[in-house]
Short mmCIF file of C-alpha atoms in Angstrom, two decimals:
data_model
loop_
_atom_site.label_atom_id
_atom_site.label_comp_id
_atom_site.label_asym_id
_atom_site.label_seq_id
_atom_site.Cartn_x
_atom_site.Cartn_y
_atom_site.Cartn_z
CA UNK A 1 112.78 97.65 104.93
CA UNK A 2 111.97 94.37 102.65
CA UNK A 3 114.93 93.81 100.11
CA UNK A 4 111.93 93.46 97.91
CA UNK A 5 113.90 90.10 96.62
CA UNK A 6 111.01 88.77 93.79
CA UNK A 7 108.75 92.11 94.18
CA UNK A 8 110.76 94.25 91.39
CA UNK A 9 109.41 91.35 88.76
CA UNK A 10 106.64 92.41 86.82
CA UNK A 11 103.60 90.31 87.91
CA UNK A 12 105.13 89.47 91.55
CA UNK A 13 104.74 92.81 93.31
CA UNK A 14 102.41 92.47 96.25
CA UNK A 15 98.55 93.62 96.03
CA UNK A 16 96.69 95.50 97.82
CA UNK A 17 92.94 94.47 97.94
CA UNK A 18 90.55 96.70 98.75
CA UNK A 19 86.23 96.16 100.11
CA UNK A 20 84.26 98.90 100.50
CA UNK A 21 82.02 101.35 99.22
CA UNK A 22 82.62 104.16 96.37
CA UNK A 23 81.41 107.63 97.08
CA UNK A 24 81.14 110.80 94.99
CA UNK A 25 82.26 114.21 97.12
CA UNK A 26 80.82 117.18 96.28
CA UNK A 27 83.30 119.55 97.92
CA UNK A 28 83.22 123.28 98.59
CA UNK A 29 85.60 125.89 100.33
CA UNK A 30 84.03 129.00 102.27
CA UNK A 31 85.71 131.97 104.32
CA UNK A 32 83.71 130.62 107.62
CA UNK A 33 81.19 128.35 108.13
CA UNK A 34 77.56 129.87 107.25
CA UNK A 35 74.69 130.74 110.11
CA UNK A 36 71.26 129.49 109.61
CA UNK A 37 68.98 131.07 106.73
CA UNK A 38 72.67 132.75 105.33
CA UNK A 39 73.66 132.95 101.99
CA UNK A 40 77.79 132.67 101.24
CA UNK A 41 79.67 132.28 98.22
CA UNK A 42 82.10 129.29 98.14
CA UNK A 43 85.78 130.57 97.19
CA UNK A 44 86.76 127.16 95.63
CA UNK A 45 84.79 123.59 94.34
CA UNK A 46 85.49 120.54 93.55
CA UNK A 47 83.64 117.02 92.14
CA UNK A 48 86.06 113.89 93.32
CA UNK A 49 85.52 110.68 94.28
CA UNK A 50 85.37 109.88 97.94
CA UNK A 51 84.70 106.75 100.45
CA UNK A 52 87.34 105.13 102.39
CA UNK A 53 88.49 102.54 100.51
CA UNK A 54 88.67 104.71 97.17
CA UNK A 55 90.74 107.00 98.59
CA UNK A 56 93.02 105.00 100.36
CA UNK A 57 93.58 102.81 97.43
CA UNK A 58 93.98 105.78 95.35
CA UNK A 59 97.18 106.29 98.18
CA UNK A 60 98.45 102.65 97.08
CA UNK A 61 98.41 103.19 93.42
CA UNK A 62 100.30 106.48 93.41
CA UNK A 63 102.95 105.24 95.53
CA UNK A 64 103.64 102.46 93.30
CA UNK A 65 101.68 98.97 94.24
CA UNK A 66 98.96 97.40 92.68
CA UNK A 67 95.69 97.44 93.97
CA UNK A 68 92.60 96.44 93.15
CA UNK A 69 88.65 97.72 94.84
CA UNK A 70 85.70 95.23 94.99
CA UNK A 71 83.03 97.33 95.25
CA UNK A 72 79.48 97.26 93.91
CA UNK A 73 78.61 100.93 92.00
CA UNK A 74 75.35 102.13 90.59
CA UNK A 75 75.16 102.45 87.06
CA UNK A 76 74.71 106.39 86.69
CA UNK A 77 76.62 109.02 85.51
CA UNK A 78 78.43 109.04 88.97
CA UNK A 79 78.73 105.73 89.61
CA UNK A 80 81.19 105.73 85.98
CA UNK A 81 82.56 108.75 86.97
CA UNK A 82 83.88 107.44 90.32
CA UNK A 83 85.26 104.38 88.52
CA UNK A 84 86.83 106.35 85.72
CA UNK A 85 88.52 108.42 88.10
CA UNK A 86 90.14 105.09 89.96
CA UNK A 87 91.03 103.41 86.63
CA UNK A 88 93.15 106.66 86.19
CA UNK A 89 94.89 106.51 88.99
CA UNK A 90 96.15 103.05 88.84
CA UNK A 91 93.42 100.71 90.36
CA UNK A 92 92.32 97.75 88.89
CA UNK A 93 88.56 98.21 89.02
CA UNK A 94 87.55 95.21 86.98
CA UNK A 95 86.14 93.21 89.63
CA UNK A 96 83.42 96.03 90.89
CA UNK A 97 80.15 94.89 90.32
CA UNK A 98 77.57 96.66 88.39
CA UNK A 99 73.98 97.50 90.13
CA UNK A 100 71.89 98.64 86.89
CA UNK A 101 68.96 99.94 88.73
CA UNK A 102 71.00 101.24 91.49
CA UNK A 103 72.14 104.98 93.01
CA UNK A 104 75.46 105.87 94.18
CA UNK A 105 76.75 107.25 97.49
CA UNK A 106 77.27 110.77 97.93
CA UNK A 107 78.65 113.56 100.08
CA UNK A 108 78.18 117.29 100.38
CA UNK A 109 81.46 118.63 101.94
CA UNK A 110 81.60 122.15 103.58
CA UNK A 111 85.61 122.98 104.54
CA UNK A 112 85.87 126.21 106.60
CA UNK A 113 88.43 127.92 105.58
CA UNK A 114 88.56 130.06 109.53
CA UNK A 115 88.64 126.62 111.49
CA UNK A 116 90.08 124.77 109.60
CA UNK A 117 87.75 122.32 109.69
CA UNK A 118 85.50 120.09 107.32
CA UNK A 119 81.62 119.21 108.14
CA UNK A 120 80.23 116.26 105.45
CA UNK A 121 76.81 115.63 105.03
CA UNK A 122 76.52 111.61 103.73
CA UNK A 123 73.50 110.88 100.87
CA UNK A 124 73.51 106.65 101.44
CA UNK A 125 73.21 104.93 97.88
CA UNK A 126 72.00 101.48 96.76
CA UNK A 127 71.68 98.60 96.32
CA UNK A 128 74.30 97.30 99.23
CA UNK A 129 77.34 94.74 98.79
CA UNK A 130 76.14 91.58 99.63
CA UNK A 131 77.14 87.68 100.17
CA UNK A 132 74.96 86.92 97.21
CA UNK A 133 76.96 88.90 94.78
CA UNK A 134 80.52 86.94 96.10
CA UNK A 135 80.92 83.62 93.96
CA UNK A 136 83.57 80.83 94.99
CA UNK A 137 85.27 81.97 91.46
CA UNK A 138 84.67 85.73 92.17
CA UNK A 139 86.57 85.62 95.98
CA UNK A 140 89.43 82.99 94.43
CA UNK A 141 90.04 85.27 91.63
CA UNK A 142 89.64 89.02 93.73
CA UNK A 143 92.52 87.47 96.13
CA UNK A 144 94.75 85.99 93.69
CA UNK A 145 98.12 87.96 94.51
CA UNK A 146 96.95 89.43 97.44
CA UNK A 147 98.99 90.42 100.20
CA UNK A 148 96.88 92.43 102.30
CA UNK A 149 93.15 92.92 102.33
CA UNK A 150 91.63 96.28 103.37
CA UNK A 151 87.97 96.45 105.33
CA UNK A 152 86.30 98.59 107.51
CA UNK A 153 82.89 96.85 108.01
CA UNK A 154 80.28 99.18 105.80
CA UNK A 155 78.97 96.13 103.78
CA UNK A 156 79.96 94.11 107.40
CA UNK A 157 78.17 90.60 105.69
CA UNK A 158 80.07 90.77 102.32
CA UNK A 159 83.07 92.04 103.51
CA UNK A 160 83.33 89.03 106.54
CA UNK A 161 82.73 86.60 103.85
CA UNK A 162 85.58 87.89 101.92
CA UNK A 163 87.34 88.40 105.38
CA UNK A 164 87.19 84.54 106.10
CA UNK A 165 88.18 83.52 102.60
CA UNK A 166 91.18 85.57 103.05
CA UNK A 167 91.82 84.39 106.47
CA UNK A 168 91.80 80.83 104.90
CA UNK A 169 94.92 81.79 102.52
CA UNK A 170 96.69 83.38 104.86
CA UNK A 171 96.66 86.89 103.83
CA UNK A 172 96.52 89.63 106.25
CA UNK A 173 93.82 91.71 107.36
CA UNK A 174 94.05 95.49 107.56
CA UNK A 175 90.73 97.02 109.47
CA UNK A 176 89.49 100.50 109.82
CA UNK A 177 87.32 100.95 112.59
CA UNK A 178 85.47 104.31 112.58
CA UNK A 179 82.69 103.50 115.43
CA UNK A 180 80.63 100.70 116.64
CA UNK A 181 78.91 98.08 113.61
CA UNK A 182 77.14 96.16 113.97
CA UNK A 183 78.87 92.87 113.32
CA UNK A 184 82.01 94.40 113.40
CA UNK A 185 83.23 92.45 115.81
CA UNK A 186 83.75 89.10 113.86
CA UNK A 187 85.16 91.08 111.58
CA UNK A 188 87.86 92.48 114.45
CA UNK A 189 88.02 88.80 115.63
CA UNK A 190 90.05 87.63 111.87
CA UNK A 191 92.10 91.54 111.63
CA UNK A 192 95.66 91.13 111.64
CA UNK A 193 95.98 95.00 111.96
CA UNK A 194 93.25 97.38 113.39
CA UNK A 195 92.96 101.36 112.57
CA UNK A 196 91.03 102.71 114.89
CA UNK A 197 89.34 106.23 115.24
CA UNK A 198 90.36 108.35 118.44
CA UNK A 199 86.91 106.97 120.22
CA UNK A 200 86.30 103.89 118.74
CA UNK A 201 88.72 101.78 121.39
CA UNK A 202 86.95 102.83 124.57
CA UNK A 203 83.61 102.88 123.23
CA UNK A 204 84.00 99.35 122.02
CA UNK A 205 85.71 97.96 125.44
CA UNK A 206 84.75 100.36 127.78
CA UNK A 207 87.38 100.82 128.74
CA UNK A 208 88.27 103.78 131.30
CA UNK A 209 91.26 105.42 129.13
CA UNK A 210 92.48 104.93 125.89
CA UNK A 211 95.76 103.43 126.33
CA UNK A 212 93.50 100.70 128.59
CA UNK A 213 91.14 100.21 125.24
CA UNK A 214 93.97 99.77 123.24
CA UNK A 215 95.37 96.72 125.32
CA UNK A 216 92.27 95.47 125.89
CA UNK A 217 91.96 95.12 122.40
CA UNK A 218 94.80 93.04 122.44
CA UNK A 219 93.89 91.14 124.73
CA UNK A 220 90.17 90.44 123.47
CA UNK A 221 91.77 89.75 119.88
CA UNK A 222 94.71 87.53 119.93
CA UNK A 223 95.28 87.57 116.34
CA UNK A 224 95.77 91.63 116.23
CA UNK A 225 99.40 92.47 115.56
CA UNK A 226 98.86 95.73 117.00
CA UNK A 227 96.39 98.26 116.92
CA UNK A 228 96.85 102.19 116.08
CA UNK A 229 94.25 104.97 117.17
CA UNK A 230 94.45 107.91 115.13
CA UNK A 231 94.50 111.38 116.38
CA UNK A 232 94.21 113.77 114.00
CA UNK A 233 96.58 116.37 114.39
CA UNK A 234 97.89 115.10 117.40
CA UNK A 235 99.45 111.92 115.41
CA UNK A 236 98.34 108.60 116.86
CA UNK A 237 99.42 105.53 119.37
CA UNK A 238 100.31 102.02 118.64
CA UNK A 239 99.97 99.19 120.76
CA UNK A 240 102.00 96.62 118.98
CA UNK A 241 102.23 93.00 120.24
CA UNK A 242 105.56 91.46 120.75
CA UNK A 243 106.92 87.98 120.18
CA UNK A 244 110.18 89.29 122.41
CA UNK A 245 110.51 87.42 125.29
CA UNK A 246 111.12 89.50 128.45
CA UNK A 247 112.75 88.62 131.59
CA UNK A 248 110.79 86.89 133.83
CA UNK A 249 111.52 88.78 136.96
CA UNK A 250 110.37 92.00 134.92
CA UNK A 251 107.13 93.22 136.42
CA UNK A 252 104.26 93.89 135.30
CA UNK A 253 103.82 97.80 133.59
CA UNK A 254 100.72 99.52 134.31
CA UNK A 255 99.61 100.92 130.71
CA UNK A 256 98.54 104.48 131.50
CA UNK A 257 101.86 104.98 133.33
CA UNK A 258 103.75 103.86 130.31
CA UNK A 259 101.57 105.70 128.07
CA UNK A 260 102.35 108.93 130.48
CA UNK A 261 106.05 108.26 130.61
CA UNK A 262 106.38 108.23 126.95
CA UNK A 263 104.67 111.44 126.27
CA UNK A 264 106.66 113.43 128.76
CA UNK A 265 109.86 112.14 127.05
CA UNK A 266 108.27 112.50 123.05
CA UNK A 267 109.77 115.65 121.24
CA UNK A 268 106.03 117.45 120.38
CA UNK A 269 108.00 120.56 118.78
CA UNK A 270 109.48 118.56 115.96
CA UNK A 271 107.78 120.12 112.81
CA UNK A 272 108.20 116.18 110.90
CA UNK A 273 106.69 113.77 112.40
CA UNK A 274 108.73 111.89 115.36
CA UNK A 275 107.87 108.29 116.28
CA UNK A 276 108.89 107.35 119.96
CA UNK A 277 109.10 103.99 121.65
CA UNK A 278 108.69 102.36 124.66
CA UNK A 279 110.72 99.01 125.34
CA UNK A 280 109.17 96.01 124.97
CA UNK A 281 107.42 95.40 128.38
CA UNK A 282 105.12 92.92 130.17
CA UNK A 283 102.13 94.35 130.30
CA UNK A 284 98.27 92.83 132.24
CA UNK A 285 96.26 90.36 130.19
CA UNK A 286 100.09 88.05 129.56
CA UNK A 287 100.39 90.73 126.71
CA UNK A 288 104.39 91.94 125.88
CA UNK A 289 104.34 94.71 123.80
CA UNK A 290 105.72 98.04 123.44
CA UNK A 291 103.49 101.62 122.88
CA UNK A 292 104.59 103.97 120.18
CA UNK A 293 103.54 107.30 120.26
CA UNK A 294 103.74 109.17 116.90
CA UNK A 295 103.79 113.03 116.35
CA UNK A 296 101.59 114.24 113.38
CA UNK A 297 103.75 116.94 111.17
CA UNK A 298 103.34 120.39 111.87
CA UNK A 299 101.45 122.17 108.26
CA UNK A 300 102.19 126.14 108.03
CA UNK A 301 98.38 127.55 107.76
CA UNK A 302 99.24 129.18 104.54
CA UNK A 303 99.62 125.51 103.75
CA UNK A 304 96.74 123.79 105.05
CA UNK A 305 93.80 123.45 102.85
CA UNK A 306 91.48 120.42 103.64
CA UNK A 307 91.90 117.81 106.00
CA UNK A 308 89.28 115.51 104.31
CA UNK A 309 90.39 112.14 103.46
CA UNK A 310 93.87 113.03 105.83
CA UNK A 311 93.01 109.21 107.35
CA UNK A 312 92.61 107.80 104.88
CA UNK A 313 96.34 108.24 102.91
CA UNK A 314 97.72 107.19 106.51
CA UNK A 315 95.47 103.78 106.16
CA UNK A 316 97.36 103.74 102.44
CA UNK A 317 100.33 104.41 103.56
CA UNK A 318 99.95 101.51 105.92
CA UNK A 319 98.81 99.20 103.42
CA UNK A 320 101.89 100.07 101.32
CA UNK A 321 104.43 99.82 104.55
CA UNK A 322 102.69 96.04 105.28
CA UNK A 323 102.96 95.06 101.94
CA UNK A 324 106.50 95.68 101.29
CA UNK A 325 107.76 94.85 104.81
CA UNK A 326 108.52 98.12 105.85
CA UNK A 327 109.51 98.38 109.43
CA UNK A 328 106.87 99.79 112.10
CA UNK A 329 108.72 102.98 113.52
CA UNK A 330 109.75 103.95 109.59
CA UNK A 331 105.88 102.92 108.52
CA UNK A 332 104.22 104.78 110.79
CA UNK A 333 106.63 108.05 110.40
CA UNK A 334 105.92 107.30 106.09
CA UNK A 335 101.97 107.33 106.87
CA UNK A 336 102.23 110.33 108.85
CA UNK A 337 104.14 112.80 105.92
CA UNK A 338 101.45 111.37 103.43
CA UNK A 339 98.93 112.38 105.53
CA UNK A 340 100.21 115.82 105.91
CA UNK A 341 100.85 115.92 101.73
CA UNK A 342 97.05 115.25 101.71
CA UNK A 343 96.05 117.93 103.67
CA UNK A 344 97.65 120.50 101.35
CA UNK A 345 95.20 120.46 98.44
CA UNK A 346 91.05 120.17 98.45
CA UNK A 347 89.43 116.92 98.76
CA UNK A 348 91.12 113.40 99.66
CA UNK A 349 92.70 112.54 96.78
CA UNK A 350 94.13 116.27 94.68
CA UNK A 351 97.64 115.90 96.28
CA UNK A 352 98.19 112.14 97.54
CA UNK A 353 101.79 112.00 96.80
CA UNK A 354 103.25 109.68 94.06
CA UNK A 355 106.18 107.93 95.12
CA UNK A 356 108.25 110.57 93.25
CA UNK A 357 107.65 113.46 95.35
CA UNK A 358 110.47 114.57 97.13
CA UNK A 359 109.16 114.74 100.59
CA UNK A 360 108.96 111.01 100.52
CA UNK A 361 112.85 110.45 99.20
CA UNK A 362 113.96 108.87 102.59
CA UNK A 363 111.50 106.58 102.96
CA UNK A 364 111.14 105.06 99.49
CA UNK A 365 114.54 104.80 98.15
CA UNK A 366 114.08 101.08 97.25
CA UNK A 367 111.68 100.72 94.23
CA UNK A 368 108.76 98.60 95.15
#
């Protein structure tokens, strides 16, 4: 971990900024999921805000960093709501931009309490994010301070503008990709760090496994540092690329063997999460990197409420671990608990740790 030598100062802390769009969940809990033409009664509801960026910034603030959203929100009663709730938690929402005659995003969320699963149904808002609204003193002034800048391609124009501005001042880019964009790709092409849902790597390189998508997204973007696909509560993989240099007589690793040799020796019964490594290797394409296979924590049922918004604190917990120079195997172990403190409450954001809570003692024992 960083010995966070300037970042204790007030005013020098690294910031997390955050692009994307604000949403409004409308969340309710029922015994099982309902059958056409039924009606159920819910056995618990909840108004919070929602959308990607929201919550995972929410994540940031509560363990400690500052963060700030650019965002532009409809001026309605949930469009305030949403931003209320954010200012409460800690993030700076002064530069989201105001869209008088607009309508905000919204999502009906049905968790089933029998599965253990949560189905959302997505209301689009408007008027969109766009280039227009991003002034040379707007984009100088959102990335002042900025360590780390957090997309995921919904306003793909806007954000890529802000994306290449960033790129220009060196700070690092952190993207989420859920599914094919389009123009997502340039956006992929300046990411320092990719996020990437459980299909999203082999339906973007066709790829014929995943541990093949995930190096051939290394090897189509030589900027990525490495790139982790999420899978839910089976944990996730990293591909990470390595400056190590390797012997030159070492040959070549075939990916899916690696990838198979590393789950046969990772400990799947551990209820915390474990992270396991392979060596750094030469593997096709003239990458060397090593694969990192990470085990998601096991929840009691009693315990698990909601998953909703589970991705999300892991992105957040990322974004905290890059900003403060936390290292891999310990950041992706960190994201992995929050994740699992997430899922024990309804909605994305009702119990997002704060850097206090004692399940997060090892990892944060060093103030930000």
């Amino acid at each position: 971990m960083s010995s966070f030598s300037d970042e204790t100062i007030p005013g020098h802390q690294p910031i997390v900024l955050g692009c994307g769009q604000l949403c409004l969940d409308y969340l309710v809990t029922v015994s099982s999921f309902p059958n056409p033409d039924q009606k159920i009664r819910c056995t618990s509801s909840k108004v919070q805000g929602g959308g990607n960026t929201g919550n995972s910034l929410t994540c940031v603030a509560r363990l400690g960093l500052p963060c700030r959203i650019l965002a532009k929100v409809a001026d309605d009663s949930q469009g305030r709501y949403m931003v209320e709730e954010l200012e409460s938690s800690g993030v700076d929402t002064s530069f989201c931009l105001n869209a008088k005659d607009g309508a905000s995003h919204f999502n009906y969320v049905i968790v089933d309490n029998q599965t253990n699963t949560r189905t959302c149904i997505y209301t689009p808002g408007y008027p969109p994010l766009l280039p227009d609204d991003l002034t040379e003193s707007l984009l100088l002034s959102v990335l002042d301070g900025v360590r780390v800048l957090y997309v995921n391609g919904r306003s793909r124009e806007a954000e890529l503008l802000l994306a290449q501005k960033a790129h220009s001042k060196d700070i690092s880019i952190l993207i989420n990709a859920e599914k094919r964009r389009a123009g997502l790709e340039e956006l992929l092409n300046l990411a320092d760090y990719a996020i990437c849902s459980t299909n999203f790597p082999q339906d973007w390189t066709e790829s014929p496994s995943s541990p093949s998508a995930l190096l051939s997204m290394l090897i189509r973007l030589p900027k990525l540092k490495f790139v982790i696909m999420t899978l839910g509560e089976h944990g996730c993989v990293m591909l990470e690329r390595c400056s190590n240099e390797v012997s030159g007589s070492e040959e070549e690793r075939d990916i899916d063997e690696l990838h198979e040799s590393l789950k046969q020796s990772t400990d799947y019964t551990s209820v915390l999460p474990v992270c396991n490594s392979s060596l750094v290797t030469r593997l096709a394409g003239n990458v060397t990197g090593r694969l990192v296979i990470v085990t998601a924590e096991k929840i009691p049922s009693s315990e698990l409420i909601d998953t909703t918004g589970a991705g999300d604190a892991f992105t957040g917990a990322l974004l905290y671990g890059l900003c403060t120079e936390m290292a891999t195997d310990k950041m992706l172990t960190f994201a992995s608990r929050v994740a699992a403190c997430c899922c024990r409450g309804l909605g994305a954001r009702t119990t997002l740790p704060f850097r206090t809570d004692p399940n997060l003692a090892t990892f944060l024992a060093t103030p930000p």
